[in-house]
Short mmCIF file of C-alpha atoms in Angstrom, two decimals:
data_model
loop_
_atom_site.label_atom_id
_atom_site.label_comp_id
_atom_site.label_asym_id
_atom_site.label_seq_id
_atom_site.Cartn_x
_atom_site.Cartn_y
_atom_site.Cartn_z
CA MET D 1 131.85 112.53 99.45
CA SER D 2 132.87 109.28 97.76
CA ASN D 3 131.11 106.00 97.26
CA GLU D 4 133.72 103.41 96.33
CA ASN D 5 131.20 100.61 95.90
CA LYS D 6 129.41 102.62 93.22
CA ASN D 7 132.48 104.33 91.75
CA GLN D 8 134.10 101.00 90.85
CA PHE D 9 131.70 101.08 87.85
CA ARG D 10 132.62 104.62 86.80
CA PRO D 11 134.14 104.60 83.27
CA ASP D 12 137.77 105.71 83.12
CA ASP D 13 136.88 108.31 80.48
CA HIS D 14 133.84 109.69 82.29
CA ASP D 15 133.71 113.40 81.44
CA ASN D 16 131.99 114.85 84.50
CA ASP D 17 133.10 115.07 88.13
CA HIS D 18 129.73 113.80 89.29
CA PHE D 19 128.74 110.25 88.34
CA LEU D 20 125.12 109.08 88.14
CA LEU D 21 125.47 105.41 87.27
CA THR D 22 123.03 104.34 84.55
CA THR D 23 121.81 100.77 84.12
CA VAL D 24 118.68 98.67 83.52
CA VAL D 25 116.69 96.45 85.86
CA GLY D 26 117.14 93.38 83.67
CA SER D 27 114.69 92.23 81.03
CA TYR D 28 114.58 93.75 77.52
CA PRO D 29 112.39 92.99 74.46
CA LYS D 30 113.53 89.88 72.65
CA PRO D 31 114.19 90.24 68.92
CA LYS D 32 111.22 88.81 66.99
CA TRP D 33 113.48 86.33 65.24
CA LEU D 34 114.46 84.84 68.63
CA ASN D 35 110.80 84.14 69.39
CA ARG D 36 110.52 82.52 65.95
CA ALA D 37 113.61 80.44 66.67
CA LYS D 38 111.96 79.20 69.87
CA GLU D 39 108.86 78.18 67.92
CA LEU D 40 110.98 76.22 65.46
CA TYR D 41 112.92 74.59 68.30
CA GLU D 42 109.70 73.44 69.98
CA ASP D 43 108.19 72.12 66.72
CA PRO D 44 109.25 68.49 66.18
CA ASP D 45 108.56 68.83 62.45
CA HIS D 46 111.54 71.17 62.04
CA GLY D 47 115.19 70.20 62.29
CA PHE D 48 115.99 73.15 64.57
CA ASP D 49 118.10 71.43 67.22
CA ASP D 50 119.72 72.39 70.54
CA GLY D 51 122.78 73.81 68.82
CA ASP D 52 120.72 75.99 66.50
CA TYR D 53 118.65 77.39 69.37
CA ASP D 54 121.70 77.99 71.56
CA GLU D 55 123.33 79.88 68.68
CA ALA D 56 120.21 82.04 68.30
CA LYS D 57 120.21 82.87 72.02
CA ASP D 58 123.92 83.70 71.91
CA ASP D 59 123.32 86.03 68.96
CA ALA D 60 120.42 87.74 70.76
CA ALA D 61 122.38 88.13 74.00
CA ARG D 62 125.31 89.67 72.12
CA LEU D 63 122.98 91.99 70.16
CA ILE D 64 121.12 93.33 73.20
CA THR D 65 124.28 93.73 75.27
CA GLN D 66 125.74 95.86 72.48
CA GLU D 67 122.43 97.72 72.17
CA HIS D 68 122.82 98.67 75.84
CA GLU D 69 126.34 99.86 75.03
CA ARG D 70 125.04 101.90 72.10
CA ALA D 71 122.48 103.56 74.39
CA GLY D 72 125.43 104.56 76.59
CA LEU D 73 124.58 102.60 79.75
CA ASP D 74 127.41 102.41 82.28
CA VAL D 75 126.45 98.91 83.43
CA VAL D 76 124.84 96.52 80.95
CA VAL D 77 122.79 93.31 81.04
CA ASP D 78 122.07 90.89 78.21
CA GLY D 79 118.37 91.65 78.54
CA GLU D 80 117.73 88.15 79.93
CA MET D 81 117.59 86.72 76.42
CA ARG D 82 117.98 83.14 77.71
CA ARG D 83 115.26 83.39 80.35
CA ASN D 84 111.57 82.76 79.86
CA GLU D 85 109.94 83.75 83.16
CA MET D 86 111.52 84.90 86.41
CA VAL D 87 110.47 81.91 88.56
CA GLU D 88 110.20 79.15 85.96
CA PHE D 89 113.75 79.72 84.65
CA PHE D 90 115.28 79.06 88.07
CA ALA D 91 112.84 76.33 89.12
CA HIS D 92 113.99 74.26 86.15
CA ARG D 93 117.54 74.45 87.53
CA ILE D 94 116.85 73.60 91.18
CA GLU D 95 116.47 70.04 92.45
CA GLY D 96 113.22 69.68 94.40
CA TYR D 97 111.00 71.57 91.96
CA GLU D 98 108.60 69.97 89.51
CA PHE D 99 106.01 71.26 87.04
CA ASN D 100 102.45 69.97 86.78
CA GLY D 101 100.95 72.32 84.24
CA PRO D 102 99.98 76.00 84.05
CA VAL D 103 97.59 77.77 86.40
CA LYS D 104 95.37 80.69 85.47
CA VAL D 105 96.54 83.92 87.10
CA TRP D 106 94.38 86.68 85.61
CA GLY D 107 92.16 87.15 82.58
CA HIS D 108 93.29 84.66 79.97
CA ASN D 109 96.90 84.61 81.19
CA TYR D 110 98.50 81.47 82.55
CA PHE D 111 101.61 80.90 84.65
CA ASP D 112 103.51 77.62 84.71
CA LYS D 113 103.59 77.64 88.51
CA PRO D 114 106.02 75.03 89.84
CA SER D 115 105.75 72.93 92.99
CA VAL D 116 108.44 72.29 95.58
CA VAL D 117 108.00 68.60 96.30
CA SER D 118 111.24 67.78 98.13
CA GLU D 119 114.22 69.49 99.75
CA VAL D 120 115.68 72.04 97.35
CA GLU D 121 119.27 71.42 96.29
CA TYR D 122 121.80 73.18 94.11
CA ASP D 123 122.38 71.15 90.97
CA GLU D 124 123.80 73.05 87.99
CA ASN D 125 125.04 76.60 87.54
CA TRP D 126 122.15 79.00 86.97
CA LEU D 127 123.75 82.09 85.53
CA VAL D 128 127.51 81.65 85.45
CA ASP D 129 127.60 80.76 81.75
CA GLU D 130 125.22 83.64 80.97
CA TYR D 131 127.46 86.06 82.88
CA LYS D 132 130.67 84.82 81.23
CA PHE D 133 129.16 85.16 77.77
CA THR D 134 127.83 88.67 78.41
CA ALA D 135 131.12 89.80 79.95
CA SER D 136 132.96 88.53 76.87
CA ALA D 137 130.65 90.54 74.60
CA THR D 138 131.35 93.92 76.20
CA ASP D 139 134.06 96.00 77.82
CA ARG D 140 131.54 97.48 80.24
CA PRO D 141 130.62 96.17 83.69
CA VAL D 142 127.81 93.60 83.69
CA LYS D 143 125.04 93.37 86.27
CA VAL D 144 123.50 89.98 87.08
CA PRO D 145 119.81 89.97 88.10
CA ILE D 146 118.66 86.94 90.13
CA THR D 147 115.10 86.23 91.27
CA GLY D 148 115.15 86.38 95.05
CA PRO D 149 114.35 83.41 97.32
CA TYR D 150 111.23 84.97 98.81
CA THR D 151 109.69 85.37 95.35
CA LEU D 152 110.87 81.91 94.30
CA ALA D 153 109.11 80.53 97.39
CA SER D 154 105.98 82.68 97.28
CA TRP D 155 105.21 82.09 93.62
CA SER D 156 105.48 78.29 93.92
CA PHE D 157 103.35 75.60 95.54
CA ASN D 158 105.11 74.60 98.76
CA GLU D 159 104.54 70.89 99.36
CA ALA D 160 107.78 70.10 101.18
CA TYR D 161 108.59 72.73 103.82
CA GLU D 162 106.80 73.73 107.00
CA ASP D 163 106.09 77.21 105.68
CA ASP D 164 107.23 79.61 102.97
CA ALA D 165 109.76 81.22 105.30
CA GLU D 166 111.63 77.94 105.75
CA LEU D 167 111.52 77.40 101.98
CA ALA D 168 112.79 80.95 101.35
CA TYR D 169 115.75 80.43 103.71
CA ALA D 170 116.65 77.14 102.01
CA LEU D 171 116.48 78.82 98.61
CA ALA D 172 118.54 81.75 99.92
CA ASP D 173 121.37 79.33 100.69
CA LEU D 174 121.26 78.22 97.05
CA VAL D 175 121.29 81.83 95.84
CA ASN D 176 124.33 82.39 98.06
CA GLU D 177 126.05 79.41 96.44
CA GLU D 178 125.29 80.76 92.96
CA ILE D 179 126.57 84.25 93.81
CA GLU D 180 129.80 82.77 95.14
CA LYS D 181 130.29 81.09 91.75
CA LEU D 182 129.44 84.31 89.93
CA VAL D 183 131.96 86.24 92.02
CA ASP D 184 134.59 83.60 91.28
CA ALA D 185 133.78 84.14 87.58
CA GLY D 186 134.34 87.89 87.95
CA ALA D 187 130.86 89.33 88.65
CA ARG D 188 130.88 92.50 90.78
CA TYR D 189 127.24 93.64 90.63
CA ILE D 190 124.35 91.40 91.68
CA GLN D 191 120.69 92.42 91.80
CA ILE D 192 118.18 90.39 93.82
CA ASP D 193 114.64 90.72 92.40
CA GLU D 194 111.90 90.44 95.02
CA PRO D 195 108.61 91.65 93.48
CA ALA D 196 106.65 89.38 95.82
CA LEU D 197 107.65 91.56 98.78
CA ALA D 198 105.48 94.39 97.50
CA THR D 199 102.39 92.16 97.57
CA THR D 200 103.08 90.78 101.07
CA PRO D 201 104.90 93.64 102.82
CA ASP D 202 104.36 92.20 106.30
CA ASP D 203 106.92 89.56 105.39
CA HIS D 204 109.78 92.05 105.15
CA ALA D 205 111.54 90.34 108.07
CA ILE D 206 111.60 87.08 106.12
CA VAL D 207 113.20 88.85 103.16
CA GLY D 208 115.73 90.46 105.47
CA GLU D 209 116.69 87.12 107.00
CA ALA D 210 116.94 85.53 103.53
CA LEU D 211 119.28 88.34 102.44
CA GLU D 212 121.52 87.58 105.43
CA HIS D 213 121.84 84.03 104.05
CA ILE D 214 122.52 85.40 100.55
CA VAL D 215 125.39 87.73 101.47
CA GLU D 216 127.19 85.34 103.82
CA ASP D 217 130.89 85.24 102.87
CA ILE D 218 130.31 87.46 99.80
CA PRO D 219 133.09 90.11 99.62
CA GLU D 220 131.90 93.53 100.78
CA ASP D 221 133.02 95.24 97.58
CA VAL D 222 130.65 93.08 95.50
CA ARG D 223 127.66 95.35 94.96
CA ILE D 224 124.36 93.80 96.08
CA GLY D 225 121.13 95.49 95.00
CA LEU D 226 117.51 94.71 95.81
CA HIS D 227 114.76 95.43 93.28
CA VAL D 228 111.22 95.79 94.64
CA CYS D 229 108.48 97.00 92.33
CA TYR D 230 104.83 98.01 92.78
CA GLY D 231 103.02 98.20 96.10
CA ASP D 232 102.93 100.52 99.06
CA TYR D 233 106.52 101.24 100.07
CA SER D 234 105.41 102.81 103.35
CA ARG D 235 104.68 99.24 104.51
CA ILE D 236 108.34 98.25 104.23
CA TYR D 237 110.15 101.54 105.00
CA PRO D 238 112.28 102.20 107.00
CA GLU D 239 112.63 98.50 107.95
CA ILE D 240 114.38 97.72 104.63
CA LEU D 241 117.26 99.97 105.64
CA GLU D 242 118.38 97.12 107.90
CA PHE D 243 118.74 94.77 104.91
CA PRO D 244 122.38 93.87 104.08
CA VAL D 245 122.37 95.41 100.61
CA ASP D 246 124.13 98.39 99.02
CA GLU D 247 121.30 99.61 96.82
CA PHE D 248 117.51 99.62 96.58
CA ASP D 249 116.05 99.71 93.07
CA LEU D 250 112.53 101.16 93.32
CA GLU D 251 109.63 101.82 90.97
CA LEU D 252 108.52 105.42 91.47
CA ALA D 253 108.03 106.96 88.01
CA ASN D 254 104.86 104.88 87.45
CA GLY D 255 103.15 106.63 90.38
CA ASP D 256 104.48 110.05 89.36
CA TYR D 257 106.65 109.96 92.51
CA ASP D 258 103.66 110.20 94.83
CA GLN D 259 105.50 107.90 97.29
CA LEU D 260 108.66 110.00 97.31
CA ASP D 261 108.02 111.41 100.78
CA VAL D 262 108.06 107.88 102.23
CA PHE D 263 111.84 107.81 101.84
CA LYS D 264 112.60 111.29 103.19
CA ASP D 265 112.19 110.56 106.88
CA PRO D 266 114.06 108.76 108.33
CA GLU D 267 117.13 109.39 106.23
CA PHE D 268 117.68 107.04 103.29
CA THR D 269 121.06 105.59 104.18
CA LYS D 270 121.57 103.20 101.26
CA ASP D 271 122.13 103.94 97.58
CA LEU D 272 118.94 104.62 95.64
CA ALA D 273 118.48 103.14 92.17
CA LEU D 274 115.65 105.39 91.05
CA GLY D 275 113.20 104.46 88.34
CA VAL D 276 113.26 107.51 86.04
CA THR D 277 111.30 106.07 83.10
CA ASP D 278 107.86 104.42 83.33
CA VAL D 279 107.80 100.97 81.72
CA HIS D 280 104.00 101.19 81.43
CA VAL D 281 104.21 104.19 79.09
CA GLY D 282 104.56 103.10 75.47
CA GLU D 283 106.76 105.96 74.35
CA ALA D 284 110.16 107.25 75.38
CA GLU D 285 110.00 110.11 77.85
CA SER D 286 111.85 113.22 76.72
CA VAL D 287 115.33 113.98 78.00
CA GLU D 288 113.92 117.03 79.75
CA GLN D 289 111.24 114.96 81.53
CA ILE D 290 113.80 112.42 82.70
CA GLU D 291 116.03 115.24 83.99
CA GLN D 292 113.10 116.39 86.13
CA ASN D 293 112.63 112.82 87.38
CA ILE D 294 116.31 112.60 88.32
CA LEU D 295 115.88 115.71 90.49
CA LYS D 296 113.22 113.76 92.43
CA GLY D 297 115.92 111.27 93.39
CA LEU D 298 118.16 114.07 94.58
CA GLU D 299 115.43 115.04 97.04
CA ILE D 300 116.15 111.71 98.79
CA VAL D 301 119.89 111.11 98.41
CA PRO D 302 122.94 113.12 97.31
CA PRO D 303 124.38 112.41 93.84
CA GLU D 304 126.97 110.03 95.30
CA GLN D 305 124.18 107.66 96.35
CA LEU D 306 122.03 107.93 93.22
CA VAL D 307 121.76 105.32 90.45
CA LEU D 308 119.40 105.61 87.48
CA SER D 309 117.34 102.91 85.80
CA PRO D 310 113.89 102.31 84.36
CA ASP D 311 111.16 101.48 86.89
CA CYS D 312 111.31 97.77 86.08
CA GLY D 313 112.17 95.37 83.26
CA VAL D 314 111.24 96.75 79.84
CA LYS D 315 110.56 93.44 78.05
CA LEU D 316 106.92 94.25 77.25
CA LEU D 317 107.74 97.44 75.36
CA PRO D 318 108.42 97.69 71.63
CA ARG D 319 112.15 97.39 71.21
CA GLU D 320 112.61 100.84 69.67
CA VAL D 321 110.73 102.38 72.61
CA ALA D 322 112.86 100.49 75.12
CA TYR D 323 115.99 101.71 73.37
CA GLY D 324 114.69 105.29 73.29
CA LYS D 325 114.07 105.23 77.03
CA MET D 326 117.61 103.97 77.68
CA ALA D 327 119.30 106.48 75.37
CA ASN D 328 117.27 109.43 76.70
CA MET D 329 117.98 108.33 80.28
CA VAL D 330 121.72 108.34 79.65
CA GLU D 331 121.60 111.76 77.95
CA ALA D 332 119.56 113.15 80.84
CA ALA D 333 122.02 111.69 83.38
CA ARG D 334 125.00 113.33 81.68
CA ASN D 335 123.13 116.66 81.47
CA VAL D 336 122.31 116.59 85.18
CA GLU D 337 125.93 115.68 86.00
CA GLU D 338 127.12 118.73 84.06
CA LYS D 339 124.69 120.97 85.92
CA LEU D 340 125.81 119.49 89.25
CA ASP D 341 129.43 120.12 88.33
CA ALA D 342 128.55 123.71 87.46
CA GLY D 343 126.69 124.23 90.73
CA GLU D 344 123.45 124.88 88.89
CA ILE D 345 121.40 122.35 90.88
CA ASP D 346 120.54 122.90 94.51
CA VAL D 347 117.95 120.39 95.69
CA GLU D 348 116.50 120.71 99.17
CA ARG D 349 116.73 117.41 101.05
CA GLY D 350 115.82 118.72 104.49
CA ALA D 351 117.25 117.28 107.71
CA PRO D 352 115.56 113.92 108.37
CA ALA D 353 116.15 112.03 111.57
CA PRO D 354 118.50 109.02 111.51
CA ALA D 355 116.70 105.67 111.19
CA ASP D 356 117.55 104.60 114.76
CA ASP D 357 116.21 107.75 116.43
#
């Protein structure tokens, strides 16, 4: 069985017949010196100007991209070194948004929640420059994570549209425009991040409709993934199988795979990007533990449909721990591939009914 959409990212010198693509969700710990550079940039008493700060971000993006290479990942990201927060970063680049100060979200934490005050419009490129820089810093394929329109709508104050669905569809058209520019620049792997779906699962139809806007006129061989973390997946499965994406990136390690059975019936017909390391655990799981987690994924899909990643972004972990999780994940993936090649793994997947039965 082949999977051309996934195999386009297979390295030419890949040693094993089987290929379990390894990647990350997106965010990665920023080097401490980059945080210091930001402080200097924001302090008017220092002469740390735009050029200095841009140079620091370039250096960090190059460093983390190459750190992903060193860990052995098949598809790399720059760790989102230029981004601050997953909604705020994009809201600053979309006409129609404005900021009126932070709001308290939990405990002593604040979120600079933006407002949509007029019709949203595409203004400047969001990620094309980021993608071009990352692609120039590596010979490996680069994935581009983009916050999805439903989350951009849900985590903002809507003061301009009839409801959040209408706002999400308008934002989806802008995401579509950005992806078209990314594809023109050479991008082949796009990940839409929709964490808000897990908190409002009854809105899965809105997310599905927004994704239809997003993929319009995007070539079929451009890989589109959807990352959804946290929540009760039984509230959105199997409906998400109708979404026009190639891959679902799911957080399952954090719950010790207690939701695994959700995806066994009906049959999981898309590719599964399985979280095999828990980003809430402050130490790197052993290679042996990750190998056992990979076998959980093989209970849902055959190897041809399996992709491996951490549960979510790893930006809150110590950098050495994040690196350890990546390196151990890659070693575990290669070990499982060897065992699959040798016929040493036989995972029972059962015979689930097709989704339309």
